[in-house]
Structures are given as C-alpha cells and as structure tokens.
PDB file of C-alpha atoms in Angstrom:
ATOM      1  CA  UNK R 226       0.000   0.000   0.000  1.00 41.00           C
ATOM      2  CA  UNK R 227       2.811   2.413   0.897  1.00 43.00           C
ATOM      3  CA  UNK R 228       4.622   1.661  -2.355  1.00 44.00           C
ATOM      4  CA  UNK R 229       1.407   2.199  -4.312  1.00 47.00           C
ATOM      5  CA  UNK R 230       0.858   5.555  -2.606  1.00 46.00           C
ATOM      6  CA  UNK R 231       4.399   6.677  -3.412  1.00 42.00           C
ATOM      7  CA  UNK R 232       4.063   5.632  -7.036  1.00 44.00           C
ATOM      8  CA  UNK R 233       0.739   7.463  -7.355  1.00 52.00           C
ATOM      9  CA  UNK R 234       2.576  10.731  -6.718  1.00 64.00           C
ATOM     10  CA  UNK R 235       4.955  10.027  -9.608  1.00 71.00           C
ATOM     11  CA  UNK R 236       2.352   9.720 -12.324  1.00 85.00           C
ATOM     12  CA  UNK R 237      -0.753  11.727 -13.279  1.00 91.00           C
ATOM     13  CA  UNK R 238      -4.250  10.519 -12.432  1.00 92.00           C
ATOM     14  CA  UNK R 239      -5.446   8.373 -15.323  1.00 91.00           C
ATOM     15  CA  UNK R 240      -7.868   9.770 -17.877  1.00 89.00           C
ATOM     16  CA  UNK R 241     -11.618   9.721 -17.260  1.00 95.00           C
ATOM     17  CA  UNK R 242     -11.308   8.807 -13.578  1.00 94.00           C
ATOM     18  CA  UNK R 243     -14.857   9.573 -12.476  1.00 94.00           C
ATOM     19  CA  UNK R 244     -13.826   8.725  -8.919  1.00 94.00           C
ATOM     20  CA  UNK R 245     -10.851  11.102  -8.857  1.00 94.00           C
ATOM     21  CA  UNK R 246     -10.183  12.638  -5.416  1.00 92.00           C
ATOM     22  CA  UNK R 247     -12.132  15.596  -4.089  1.00 92.00           C
ATOM     23  CA  UNK R 248      -9.935  18.662  -4.367  1.00 96.00           C
ATOM     24  CA  UNK R 249      -9.740  22.255  -3.180  1.00 97.00           C
ATOM     25  CA  UNK R 250     -10.804  23.649  -6.545  1.00 98.00           C
ATOM     26  CA  UNK R 251     -12.973  22.570  -9.462  1.00 98.00           C
ATOM     27  CA  UNK R 252     -14.265  24.050 -12.700  1.00 98.00           C
ATOM     28  CA  UNK R 253     -17.506  22.873 -14.273  1.00 98.00           C
ATOM     29  CA  UNK R 254     -17.499  23.813 -17.942  1.00 98.00           C
ATOM     30  CA  UNK R 255     -20.579  23.159 -20.099  1.00 98.00           C
ATOM     31  CA  UNK R 256     -20.289  23.807 -23.832  1.00 98.00           C
ATOM     32  CA  UNK R 257     -22.498  23.605 -26.917  1.00 98.00           C
ATOM     33  CA  UNK R 258     -21.110  22.457 -30.256  1.00 98.00           C
ATOM     34  CA  UNK R 259     -21.629  25.004 -33.031  1.00 98.00           C
ATOM     35  CA  UNK R 260     -22.934  24.339 -36.532  1.00 95.00           C
ATOM     36  CA  UNK R 261     -19.628  25.204 -38.191  1.00 87.00           C
ATOM     37  CA  UNK R 262     -18.478  22.904 -41.021  1.00 89.00           C
ATOM     38  CA  UNK R 263     -15.457  21.634 -39.093  1.00 96.00           C
ATOM     39  CA  UNK R 264     -16.934  21.768 -35.576  1.00 97.00           C
ATOM     40  CA  UNK R 265     -17.495  18.039 -35.115  1.00 97.00           C
ATOM     41  CA  UNK R 266     -14.061  17.178 -36.475  1.00 97.00           C
ATOM     42  CA  UNK R 267     -12.437  19.675 -34.104  1.00 97.00           C
ATOM     43  CA  UNK R 268     -14.411  18.367 -31.131  1.00 98.00           C
ATOM     44  CA  UNK R 269     -13.556  14.738 -31.902  1.00 97.00           C
ATOM     45  CA  UNK R 270      -9.863  15.539 -32.252  1.00 97.00           C
ATOM     46  CA  UNK R 271      -9.818  17.541 -29.020  1.00 98.00           C
ATOM     47  CA  UNK R 272     -11.659  14.904 -27.003  1.00 98.00           C
ATOM     48  CA  UNK R 273      -9.307  12.211 -28.290  1.00 97.00           C
ATOM     49  CA  UNK R 274      -6.330  14.245 -27.061  1.00 96.00           C
ATOM     50  CA  UNK R 275      -7.709  15.072 -23.593  1.00 97.00           C
ATOM     51  CA  UNK R 276      -5.384  12.583 -21.913  1.00 96.00           C
ATOM     52  CA  UNK R 277      -2.306  14.238 -23.428  1.00 96.00           C
ATOM     53  CA  UNK R 278      -3.600  17.700 -22.547  1.00 97.00           C
ATOM     54  CA  UNK R 279      -4.246  16.636 -18.951  1.00 97.00           C
ATOM     55  CA  UNK R 280      -0.753  15.160 -18.646  1.00 96.00           C
ATOM     56  CA  UNK R 281       0.746  18.372 -19.977  1.00 95.00           C
ATOM     57  CA  UNK R 282      -0.862  20.296 -17.116  1.00 97.00           C
ATOM     58  CA  UNK R 283      -0.783  17.752 -14.289  1.00 96.00           C
ATOM     59  CA  UNK R 284       2.955  16.996 -14.638  1.00 95.00           C
ATOM     60  CA  UNK R 285       3.699  20.486 -13.300  1.00 94.00           C
ATOM     61  CA  UNK R 286       2.581  19.419  -9.822  1.00 95.00           C
ATOM     62  CA  UNK R 287       1.709  15.749  -9.415  1.00 94.00           C
ATOM     63  CA  UNK R 288       0.759  16.337  -5.788  1.00 94.00           C
ATOM     64  CA  UNK R 289      -2.100  18.605  -6.873  1.00 96.00           C
ATOM     65  CA  UNK R 290      -4.327  15.661  -7.940  1.00 96.00           C
ATOM     66  CA  UNK R 291      -5.284  17.229 -11.262  1.00 97.00           C
ATOM     67  CA  UNK R 292      -7.989  15.347 -13.159  1.00 97.00           C
ATOM     68  CA  UNK R 293     -10.528  15.987 -15.882  1.00 98.00           C
ATOM     69  CA  UNK R 294     -13.627  13.980 -16.728  1.00 98.00           C
ATOM     70  CA  UNK R 295     -15.395  14.548 -20.046  1.00 98.00           C
ATOM     71  CA  UNK R 296     -19.122  14.045 -20.525  1.00 98.00           C
ATOM     72  CA  UNK R 297     -20.950  13.990 -23.869  1.00 98.00           C
ATOM     73  CA  UNK R 298     -24.609  15.007 -24.159  1.00 98.00           C
ATOM     74  CA  UNK R 299     -27.436  13.146 -25.833  1.00 98.00           C
ATOM     75  CA  UNK R 300     -27.991  15.621 -28.682  1.00 98.00           C
ATOM     76  CA  UNK R 301     -24.436  15.292 -30.047  1.00 98.00           C
ATOM     77  CA  UNK R 302     -23.584  11.735 -29.018  1.00 98.00           C
ATOM     78  CA  UNK R 303     -24.251  10.221 -32.428  1.00 97.00           C
ATOM     79  CA  UNK R 304     -22.466  12.950 -34.401  1.00 96.00           C
ATOM     80  CA  UNK R 305     -19.437  13.198 -32.118  1.00 97.00           C
ATOM     81  CA  UNK R 306     -18.845   9.524 -31.348  1.00 97.00           C
ATOM     82  CA  UNK R 307     -20.472   7.504 -34.127  1.00 95.00           C
ATOM     83  CA  UNK R 308     -20.744   4.778 -31.488  1.00 95.00           C
ATOM     84  CA  UNK R 309     -23.723   2.909 -30.024  1.00 96.00           C
ATOM     85  CA  UNK R 310     -25.764   5.099 -27.702  1.00 97.00           C
ATOM     86  CA  UNK R 311     -25.644   4.256 -23.991  1.00 98.00           C
ATOM     87  CA  UNK R 312     -28.940   2.585 -23.133  1.00 98.00           C
ATOM     88  CA  UNK R 313     -30.245   5.290 -20.764  1.00 98.00           C
ATOM     89  CA  UNK R 314     -28.751   8.389 -22.394  1.00 98.00           C
ATOM     90  CA  UNK R 315     -31.345  11.065 -23.163  1.00 98.00           C
ATOM     91  CA  UNK R 316     -31.763  14.801 -22.530  1.00 98.00           C
ATOM     92  CA  UNK R 317     -32.397  15.887 -18.947  1.00 98.00           C
ATOM     93  CA  UNK R 318     -36.161  15.718 -18.359  1.00 98.00           C
ATOM     94  CA  UNK R 319     -37.604  18.737 -16.555  1.00 98.00           C
ATOM     95  CA  UNK R 320     -39.320  17.745 -13.309  1.00 98.00           C
ATOM     96  CA  UNK R 321     -42.265  19.983 -12.444  1.00 98.00           C
ATOM     97  CA  UNK R 322     -43.674  19.791  -8.956  1.00 98.00           C
ATOM     98  CA  UNK R 323     -46.549  21.761  -7.458  1.00 97.00           C
ATOM     99  CA  UNK R 324     -44.134  24.415  -6.179  1.00 98.00           C
ATOM    100  CA  UNK R 325     -40.677  23.919  -7.691  1.00 98.00           C
ATOM    101  CA  UNK R 326     -39.282  22.818 -11.060  1.00 98.00           C
ATOM    102  CA  UNK R 327     -36.038  21.093 -11.960  1.00 98.00           C
ATOM    103  CA  UNK R 328     -35.325  22.923 -15.208  1.00 98.00           C
ATOM    104  CA  UNK R 329     -33.776  21.326 -18.287  1.00 98.00           C
ATOM    105  CA  UNK R 330     -31.026  23.360 -19.976  1.00 98.00           C
ATOM    106  CA  UNK R 331     -28.840  22.771 -23.043  1.00 97.00           C
ATOM    107  CA  UNK R 332     -25.314  21.408 -23.052  1.00 98.00           C
ATOM    108  CA  UNK R 333     -23.368  19.140 -25.406  1.00 98.00           C
ATOM    109  CA  UNK R 334     -20.055  18.736 -23.585  1.00 98.00           C
ATOM    110  CA  UNK R 335     -19.109  18.749 -19.913  1.00 98.00           C
ATOM    111  CA  UNK R 336     -15.590  19.137 -18.576  1.00 98.00           C
ATOM    112  CA  UNK R 337     -15.307  18.415 -14.852  1.00 98.00           C
ATOM    113  CA  UNK R 338     -11.878  19.873 -14.099  1.00 98.00           C
ATOM    114  CA  UNK R 339     -10.427  19.526 -10.589  1.00 98.00           C
ATOM    115  CA  UNK R 340      -7.197  20.093  -8.736  1.00 98.00           C
ATOM    116  CA  UNK R 341      -5.795  21.162  -5.413  1.00 97.00           C
ATOM    117  CA  UNK R 342      -4.545  24.249  -7.289  1.00 97.00           C
ATOM    118  CA  UNK R 343      -6.832  26.718  -9.014  1.00 98.00           C
ATOM    119  CA  UNK R 344      -4.084  27.731 -11.462  1.00 98.00           C
ATOM    120  CA  UNK R 345      -3.857  24.201 -12.893  1.00 98.00           C
ATOM    121  CA  UNK R 346      -7.607  24.169 -13.549  1.00 98.00           C
ATOM    122  CA  UNK R 347      -7.256  27.568 -15.219  1.00 98.00           C
ATOM    123  CA  UNK R 348      -4.333  26.493 -17.397  1.00 98.00           C
ATOM    124  CA  UNK R 349      -6.048  23.303 -18.543  1.00 98.00           C
ATOM    125  CA  UNK R 350      -9.216  25.207 -19.455  1.00 98.00           C
ATOM    126  CA  UNK R 351      -7.188  27.818 -21.342  1.00 98.00           C
ATOM    127  CA  UNK R 352      -5.413  25.216 -23.448  1.00 98.00           C
ATOM    128  CA  UNK R 353      -8.666  23.304 -23.970  1.00 98.00           C
ATOM    129  CA  UNK R 354     -10.530  26.346 -25.250  1.00 98.00           C
ATOM    130  CA  UNK R 355      -7.630  27.215 -27.545  1.00 98.00           C
ATOM    131  CA  UNK R 356      -7.982  23.772 -29.155  1.00 98.00           C
ATOM    132  CA  UNK R 357     -11.759  23.931 -29.453  1.00 98.00           C
ATOM    133  CA  UNK R 358     -11.846  27.503 -30.757  1.00 98.00           C
ATOM    134  CA  UNK R 359     -15.076  28.467 -32.522  1.00 97.00           C
ATOM    135  CA  UNK R 360     -16.252  24.838 -32.633  1.00 98.00           C
ATOM    136  CA  UNK R 361     -18.021  25.483 -29.318  1.00 98.00           C
ATOM    137  CA  UNK R 362     -19.787  28.160 -27.313  1.00 98.00           C
ATOM    138  CA  UNK R 363     -19.829  28.389 -23.525  1.00 98.00           C
ATOM    139  CA  UNK R 364     -23.173  27.575 -21.896  1.00 98.00           C
ATOM    140  CA  UNK R 365     -21.958  27.778 -18.318  1.00 98.00           C
ATOM    141  CA  UNK R 366     -18.659  28.059 -16.486  1.00 98.00           C
ATOM    142  CA  UNK R 367     -18.728  27.665 -12.708  1.00 98.00           C
ATOM    143  CA  UNK R 368     -15.680  27.696 -10.451  1.00 98.00           C
ATOM    144  CA  UNK R 369     -16.148  25.770  -7.221  1.00 98.00           C
ATOM    145  CA  UNK R 370     -14.063  25.687  -4.063  1.00 98.00           C
ATOM    146  CA  UNK R 371     -13.649  23.543  -0.969  1.00 97.00           C
ATOM    147  CA  UNK R 372     -15.439  25.196   1.963  1.00 97.00           C
ATOM    148  CA  UNK R 373     -13.984  24.294   5.357  1.00 96.00           C
ATOM    149  CA  UNK R 374     -14.498  20.578   6.158  1.00 95.00           C
ATOM    150  CA  UNK R 375     -16.325  19.726   2.895  1.00 96.00           C
ATOM    151  CA  UNK R 376     -19.366  21.832   3.836  1.00 97.00           C
ATOM    152  CA  UNK R 377     -21.801  23.553   1.527  1.00 98.00           C
ATOM    153  CA  UNK R 378     -22.664  27.218   1.961  1.00 98.00           C
ATOM    154  CA  UNK R 379     -25.718  26.201   3.978  1.00 98.00           C
ATOM    155  CA  UNK R 380     -23.292  25.018   6.646  1.00 98.00           C
ATOM    156  CA  UNK R 381     -23.739  21.240   6.330  1.00 98.00           C
ATOM    157  CA  UNK R 382     -21.205  18.571   5.388  1.00 97.00           C
ATOM    158  CA  UNK R 383     -21.882  17.485   1.785  1.00 96.00           C
ATOM    159  CA  UNK R 384     -21.300  14.066   0.238  1.00 94.00           C
ATOM    160  CA  UNK R 385     -21.482  11.896   3.362  1.00 94.00           C
ATOM    161  CA  UNK R 386     -23.677   9.334   1.597  1.00 93.00           C
ATOM    162  CA  UNK R 387     -21.140   8.683  -1.177  1.00 96.00           C
ATOM    163  CA  UNK R 388     -20.183   5.034  -1.704  1.00 96.00           C
ATOM    164  CA  UNK R 389     -16.787   3.869  -0.452  1.00 95.00           C
ATOM    165  CA  UNK R 390     -14.383   1.060  -1.328  1.00 95.00           C
ATOM    166  CA  UNK R 391     -15.658  -1.643  -3.693  1.00 95.00           C
ATOM    167  CA  UNK R 392     -19.101   0.011  -3.732  1.00 96.00           C
ATOM    168  CA  UNK R 393     -17.710   2.933  -5.755  1.00 96.00           C
ATOM    169  CA  UNK R 394     -17.270   1.201  -9.143  1.00 96.00           C
ATOM    170  CA  UNK R 395     -20.367  -0.922  -8.524  1.00 97.00           C
ATOM    171  CA  UNK R 396     -22.425   2.264  -8.075  1.00 97.00           C
ATOM    172  CA  UNK R 397     -21.019   4.464 -10.827  1.00 98.00           C
ATOM    173  CA  UNK R 398     -19.483   2.382 -13.630  1.00 98.00           C
ATOM    174  CA  UNK R 399     -21.639   0.796 -16.340  1.00 98.00           C
ATOM    175  CA  UNK R 400     -20.867  -2.917 -16.644  1.00 97.00           C
ATOM    176  CA  UNK R 401     -22.197  -5.981 -18.431  1.00 96.00           C
ATOM    177  CA  UNK R 402     -25.769  -4.696 -18.545  1.00 97.00           C
ATOM    178  CA  UNK R 403     -24.754  -2.389 -21.434  1.00 97.00           C
ATOM    179  CA  UNK R 404     -21.644  -3.871 -23.026  1.00 96.00           C
ATOM    180  CA  UNK R 405     -21.039  -1.105 -25.583  1.00 95.00           C
ATOM    181  CA  UNK R 406     -21.061   1.549 -22.830  1.00 97.00           C
ATOM    182  CA  UNK R 407     -19.115  -0.494 -20.275  1.00 97.00           C
ATOM    183  CA  UNK R 408     -16.546   1.478 -18.337  1.00 97.00           C
ATOM    184  CA  UNK R 409     -18.502   4.722 -18.613  1.00 98.00           C
ATOM    185  CA  UNK R 410     -20.769   6.609 -16.256  1.00 98.00           C
ATOM    186  CA  UNK R 411     -23.893   8.781 -16.444  1.00 98.00           C
ATOM    187  CA  UNK R 412     -23.563  12.353 -15.171  1.00 98.00           C
ATOM    188  CA  UNK R 413     -26.236  14.816 -14.114  1.00 98.00           C
ATOM    189  CA  UNK R 414     -25.362  18.428 -13.273  1.00 98.00           C
ATOM    190  CA  UNK R 415     -27.491  21.140 -11.679  1.00 98.00           C
ATOM    191  CA  UNK R 416     -26.419  24.606 -10.599  1.00 98.00           C
ATOM    192  CA  UNK R 417     -28.321  25.659  -7.465  1.00 98.00           C
ATOM    193  CA  UNK R 418     -28.373  29.149  -5.954  1.00 98.00           C
ATOM    194  CA  UNK R 419     -29.254  29.583  -2.282  1.00 98.00           C
ATOM    195  CA  UNK R 420     -31.357  32.175  -0.468  1.00 98.00           C
ATOM    196  CA  UNK R 421     -29.007  32.402   2.491  1.00 98.00           C
ATOM    197  CA  UNK R 422     -30.945  35.203   4.157  1.00 98.00           C
ATOM    198  CA  UNK R 423     -34.068  33.034   4.368  1.00 98.00           C
ATOM    199  CA  UNK R 424     -32.023  29.973   5.341  1.00 98.00           C
ATOM    200  CA  UNK R 425     -30.263  31.779   8.173  1.00 98.00           C
ATOM    201  CA  UNK R 426     -33.622  32.934   9.502  1.00 98.00           C
ATOM    202  CA  UNK R 427     -34.306  29.300  10.464  1.00 98.00           C
ATOM    203  CA  UNK R 428     -33.206  27.926  13.813  1.00 98.00           C
ATOM    204  CA  UNK R 429     -30.445  25.293  13.669  1.00 97.00           C
ATOM    205  CA  UNK R 430     -32.947  22.599  14.641  1.00 97.00           C
ATOM    206  CA  UNK R 431     -35.210  23.603  11.753  1.00 97.00           C
ATOM    207  CA  UNK R 432     -32.300  23.450   9.319  1.00 98.00           C
ATOM    208  CA  UNK R 433     -31.354  20.011  10.616  1.00 97.00           C
ATOM    209  CA  UNK R 434     -34.922  18.781  10.090  1.00 96.00           C
ATOM    210  CA  UNK R 435     -34.752  19.938   6.462  1.00 97.00           C
ATOM    211  CA  UNK R 436     -31.406  18.256   5.785  1.00 97.00           C
ATOM    212  CA  UNK R 437     -31.807  15.158   7.967  1.00 97.00           C
ATOM    213  CA  UNK R 438     -28.448  15.512   9.717  1.00 97.00           C
ATOM    214  CA  UNK R 439     -27.107  17.439  12.687  1.00 97.00           C
ATOM    215  CA  UNK R 440     -25.280  20.568  11.625  1.00 96.00           C
ATOM    216  CA  UNK R 441     -22.273  20.523  13.936  1.00 96.00           C
ATOM    217  CA  UNK R 442     -21.228  16.870  13.926  1.00 97.00           C
ATOM    218  CA  UNK R 443     -23.010  15.540  10.815  1.00 97.00           C
ATOM    219  CA  UNK R 444     -24.901  12.783  12.636  1.00 97.00           C
ATOM    220  CA  UNK R 445     -27.731  11.226  10.634  1.00 95.00           C
ATOM    221  CA  UNK R 446     -31.142  11.905  12.167  1.00 95.00           C
ATOM    222  CA  UNK R 447     -33.995   9.395  12.272  1.00 91.00           C
ATOM    223  CA  UNK R 448     -36.189   9.253   9.190  1.00 81.00           C
ATOM    224  CA  UNK R 449     -39.746  10.482   9.403  1.00 75.00           C
ATOM    225  CA  UNK R 450     -42.154   7.556   9.641  1.00 76.00           C
ATOM    226  CA  UNK R 451     -44.705   9.398   7.478  1.00 81.00           C
ATOM    227  CA  UNK R 452     -45.544  12.829   6.109  1.00 89.00           C
ATOM    228  CA  UNK R 453     -42.821  15.394   5.391  1.00 93.00           C
ATOM    229  CA  UNK R 454     -39.434  13.811   4.808  1.00 95.00           C
ATOM    230  CA  UNK R 455     -35.940  15.261   4.979  1.00 97.00           C
ATOM    231  CA  UNK R 456     -33.617  15.867   2.053  1.00 97.00           C
ATOM    232  CA  UNK R 457     -31.476  12.961   3.191  1.00 96.00           C
ATOM    233  CA  UNK R 458     -34.440  10.592   3.085  1.00 95.00           C
ATOM    234  CA  UNK R 459     -35.799  11.813  -0.257  1.00 96.00           C
ATOM    235  CA  UNK R 460     -32.348  11.478  -1.832  1.00 96.00           C
ATOM    236  CA  UNK R 461     -32.046   7.841  -0.730  1.00 95.00           C
ATOM    237  CA  UNK R 462     -33.163   5.555  -3.554  1.00 97.00           C
ATOM    238  CA  UNK R 463     -34.237   1.940  -3.148  1.00 93.00           C
ATOM    239  CA  UNK R 464     -35.546  -0.379  -5.836  1.00 93.00           C
ATOM    240  CA  UNK R 465     -38.572  -2.658  -5.661  1.00 91.00           C
ATOM    241  CA  UNK R 466     -36.490  -5.273  -3.847  1.00 90.00           C
ATOM    242  CA  UNK R 467     -35.511  -2.831  -1.131  1.00 92.00           C
ATOM    243  CA  UNK R 468     -31.898  -2.561  -2.343  1.00 93.00           C
ATOM    244  CA  UNK R 469     -30.368   0.905  -2.027  1.00 95.00           C
ATOM    245  CA  UNK R 470     -28.652   2.427  -5.066  1.00 97.00           C
ATOM    246  CA  UNK R 471     -25.893   4.955  -4.413  1.00 97.00           C
ATOM    247  CA  UNK R 472     -24.426   7.681  -6.610  1.00 98.00           C
ATOM    248  CA  UNK R 473     -21.137   9.554  -6.350  1.00 98.00           C
ATOM    249  CA  UNK R 474     -21.515  13.274  -5.647  1.00 97.00           C
ATOM    250  CA  UNK R 475     -18.659  15.688  -6.315  1.00 97.00           C
ATOM    251  CA  UNK R 476     -20.620  18.807  -5.354  1.00 98.00           C
ATOM    252  CA  UNK R 477     -18.812  22.097  -4.869  1.00 98.00           C
ATOM    253  CA  UNK R 478     -19.822  25.445  -3.357  1.00 98.00           C
ATOM    254  CA  UNK R 479     -19.479  28.523  -5.558  1.00 98.00           C
ATOM    255  CA  UNK R 480     -20.354  32.155  -5.175  1.00 98.00           C
ATOM    256  CA  UNK R 481     -19.418  35.773  -4.676  1.00 97.00           C
ATOM    257  CA  UNK R 482     -20.290  37.747  -1.521  1.00 97.00           C
ATOM    258  CA  UNK R 483     -19.789  40.936  -3.527  1.00 97.00           C
ATOM    259  CA  UNK R 484     -22.613  40.080  -5.916  1.00 97.00           C
ATOM    260  CA  UNK R 485     -24.701  38.208  -3.376  1.00 97.00           C
ATOM    261  CA  UNK R 486     -24.476  34.915  -5.252  1.00 98.00           C
ATOM    262  CA  UNK R 487     -24.181  31.755  -3.152  1.00 98.00           C
ATOM    263  CA  UNK R 488     -24.698  28.276  -4.475  1.00 98.00           C
ATOM    264  CA  UNK R 489     -23.920  24.589  -4.813  1.00 98.00           C
ATOM    265  CA  UNK R 490     -22.967  22.937  -8.067  1.00 98.00           C
ATOM    266  CA  UNK R 491     -24.453  19.447  -7.966  1.00 98.00           C
ATOM    267  CA  UNK R 492     -22.732  16.792 -10.031  1.00 98.00           C
ATOM    268  CA  UNK R 493     -23.750  13.177  -9.673  1.00 98.00           C
ATOM    269  CA  UNK R 494     -22.122  10.142 -11.289  1.00 98.00           C
ATOM    270  CA  UNK R 495     -24.155   6.950 -11.573  1.00 98.00           C
ATOM    271  CA  UNK R 496     -24.107   3.532 -13.209  1.00 98.00           C
ATOM    272  CA  UNK R 497     -27.862   3.897 -13.665  1.00 98.00           C
ATOM    273  CA  UNK R 498     -29.330   7.194 -14.813  1.00 98.00           C
ATOM    274  CA  UNK R 499     -32.760   6.301 -13.460  1.00 98.00           C
ATOM    275  CA  UNK R 500     -31.404   6.476  -9.902  1.00 98.00           C
ATOM    276  CA  UNK R 501     -30.686  10.217 -10.148  1.00 98.00           C
ATOM    277  CA  UNK R 502     -33.894  10.867 -12.056  1.00 98.00           C
ATOM    278  CA  UNK R 503     -35.960   9.117  -9.387  1.00 98.00           C
ATOM    279  CA  UNK R 504     -34.139  11.138  -6.742  1.00 98.00           C
ATOM    280  CA  UNK R 505     -35.154  14.369  -8.467  1.00 98.00           C
ATOM    281  CA  UNK R 506     -38.753  13.162  -8.782  1.00 98.00           C
ATOM    282  CA  UNK R 507     -38.867  12.528  -5.048  1.00 97.00           C
ATOM    283  CA  UNK R 508     -37.336  15.925  -4.303  1.00 98.00           C
ATOM    284  CA  UNK R 509     -39.426  18.092  -6.622  1.00 98.00           C
ATOM    285  CA  UNK R 510     -42.736  16.204  -6.737  1.00 98.00           C
ATOM    286  CA  UNK R 511     -42.518  14.798  -3.222  1.00 96.00           C
ATOM    287  CA  UNK R 512     -42.909  11.412  -1.593  1.00 93.00           C
ATOM    288  CA  UNK R 513     -45.766  11.326  -0.947  1.00 92.00           C
ATOM    289  CA  UNK R 514     -46.592  13.718  -3.836  1.00 95.00           C
ATOM    290  CA  UNK R 515     -47.189  17.260  -2.672  1.00 95.00           C
ATOM    291  CA  UNK R 516     -44.595  17.139   0.105  1.00 96.00           C
ATOM    292  CA  UNK R 517     -41.542  18.354  -1.812  1.00 97.00           C
ATOM    293  CA  UNK R 518     -38.028  18.542  -0.441  1.00 98.00           C
ATOM    294  CA  UNK R 519     -38.048  21.627   1.810  1.00 98.00           C
ATOM    295  CA  UNK R 520     -34.461  22.343   0.811  1.00 98.00           C
ATOM    296  CA  UNK R 521     -35.899  23.567  -2.493  1.00 98.00           C
ATOM    297  CA  UNK R 522     -37.595  26.432  -0.659  1.00 98.00           C
ATOM    298  CA  UNK R 523     -34.090  27.835  -0.182  1.00 98.00           C
ATOM    299  CA  UNK R 524     -32.202  26.397  -3.188  1.00 98.00           C
ATOM    300  CA  UNK R 525     -33.230  27.063  -6.788  1.00 98.00           C
ATOM    301  CA  UNK R 526     -31.811  25.120  -9.767  1.00 98.00           C
ATOM    302  CA  UNK R 527     -30.697  27.308 -12.654  1.00 98.00           C
ATOM    303  CA  UNK R 528     -29.530  24.451 -14.871  1.00 98.00           C
ATOM    304  CA  UNK R 529     -30.136  20.754 -15.451  1.00 98.00           C
ATOM    305  CA  UNK R 530     -28.217  18.684 -17.996  1.00 98.00           C
ATOM    306  CA  UNK R 531     -27.370  15.017 -18.528  1.00 98.00           C
ATOM    307  CA  UNK R 532     -24.148  13.606 -20.000  1.00 98.00           C
ATOM    308  CA  UNK R 533     -22.370  10.302 -20.406  1.00 98.00           C
ATOM    309  CA  UNK R 534     -18.678   9.945 -19.588  1.00 98.00           C
ATOM    310  CA  UNK R 535     -17.291   7.248 -21.909  1.00 98.00           C
ATOM    311  CA  UNK R 536     -14.306   5.138 -20.954  1.00 97.00           C
ATOM    312  CA  UNK R 537     -10.841   6.566 -21.580  1.00 96.00           C
ATOM    313  CA  UNK R 538     -10.223   4.102 -24.416  1.00 95.00           C
ATOM    314  CA  UNK R 539     -13.492   5.045 -26.104  1.00 96.00           C
ATOM    315  CA  UNK R 540     -12.655   8.738 -25.824  1.00 96.00           C
ATOM    316  CA  UNK R 541      -9.158   8.200 -27.243  1.00 95.00           C
ATOM    317  CA  UNK R 542     -10.595   6.318 -30.232  1.00 94.00           C
ATOM    318  CA  UNK R 543     -12.621   9.277 -31.502  1.00 94.00           C
ATOM    319  CA  UNK R 544      -9.823  10.561 -33.718  1.00 82.00           C
ATOM    320  CA  UNK R 545      -8.884   7.149 -35.078  1.00 60.00           C
ATOM    321  CA  UNK R 546     -10.411   7.822 -38.491  1.00 54.00           C
TER     322      UNK R 546
END
C-alpha cells in the first residue's frame, strides 16, 4: 500500500477517472457544439487528445491531484462519437412539482476539471478552449471551491452518503448490462443558488430537520415515519427489492459575496441514470406527492443537464479515423 501511494505521486491521475479525489478547486465547464463545417471534427480531435492535454498540465505538480472527466450530451452523441448510444442516455427531463421545477437546460459537452490548485484548472481550461476555438460556445462556467471541512454554503457537510471502497465502481461504472457503454458513467449536473438570508432565519434545529443531519457533527437523524421527509431521506433511492442504489456526488460550493451569489454545483455520477432521475422526482414532486423537499424552498436550480462519460479508451478512439 505504501509503495502504491508513493508511485501514485509520480504519475498523473489516469484519464476519465470519475472517482478522482475531491480537491480544493474545481471548474464545471458546459459547452455547446456550433454548426460550423469543421466543428465536429475539431471536437472529436480535441476529445481524443484530452489525456495528453491533462498530462501536460498535471505533470507540473503531481501532488495537486489534477484530473478531468469529459461528458458527452445526448444531442451530439451520435455525431461526435459515431458509437452505439448508452442505453439510458437522453436529454435531462424537466421535473415539475406543485411548487418547484427542476429545469432542463442545453449542453453538449461537460468538462469536470479539478485540482488542489486553481491555477492548474485555469491552465487546462485555457489550453482546452484554444484547441476547441469556434467549434463550441460556452453555456456555463462555474468555479467551485472547498469550503472548510467539505461543507456547503448552507453550513452542512456534503457528500457523506457517497459510496466507499468496492461500492464505488459498482455504483457508478456501467458494466455488463450495457456492453457497448461499459466502463462509462452517467452524469447529471445542476447549478443551485441559495437564499441564504431566508435559510439563516431558520433555527439550527429547523435546518437540521430539512437536511436530515445534525449541523455541527453531521450525525444522521432518524427518518420520518410518514408525512414530510428530509432531504437525506428523499435522496435515498431503493428499488422494488428494497436494495439501495448509491451515486457519487462531487458537489462544490461557488459564489461571490460581492454580488450576493451563493450556491452549490451538484454533479452526480451513476451507473444507472434512473437512480438520479428518481431522486429528483422525489425531491421536486414529493414522496408522498405534494410534500416536496423543503431544501428547495431555499435552493433554486438554474440548470439541469445530462451527459455520459465514456471510458478513456473510447474517448481516445474518436480521432482514429
């Protein structure tokens, strides 16, 4: 184990590691592919060279845990890859509840860029955009940061329910159920902005009831037997056999006190897209219907987009012709 740890600091993190370490900084870059005559060719060539581009940046500080994961959206999958479509890949479906709506927004490419150093994320994005040029337009660019002990701007620890150990690949990597997409992962992103003034008007106990965990020490609170349920409970997905299905969250806070913007960028990786979609149904529609996730009274989604992260070998093959 010690030898493995030492060696890991001598080489970059491998391409398309959807379970790359949480870092101090992250950039979430969503792009649309233009209609230019050479746009698809440029995109394919750039995606195929992502591993080399990442190595060029990460080698400058191997201890900074630089990594980039690429996701491809449903609308351009066929044109960009020419490969069989992952079984569940489709555009993000808007979820309209009685009070709140999970909006669906455009996006063809996602670059989840992360590092312990903000400058490495910046440099990678600069070189990436130079390669892509006018083949793409920027839909959204959000820079996230680690906030204290992995807390969101609401003051609660985020990501506690993530799978660990052998459960990680089992939860997030497509396997034999979809052979042509094996090794990849579904990704859903949503950019939430928070009404911190309204949130801070709640007592700590009220906030804890909304989240389902204690604020100071992150202890899980008992689930409600009936009626209104906490965010923690609504975000827990079980199938008809009672088996729980986990996802990997790499959420990051973002914001600017000067402009009054405070938010959380949700990014979820999953082996099964339906798990995240059912989670959003439970949050926005409610379970039972009509009792939506009370967190949504203080957090509004501005975006909602679905992607598929193909395996590194599949991504590298895009420029083979």
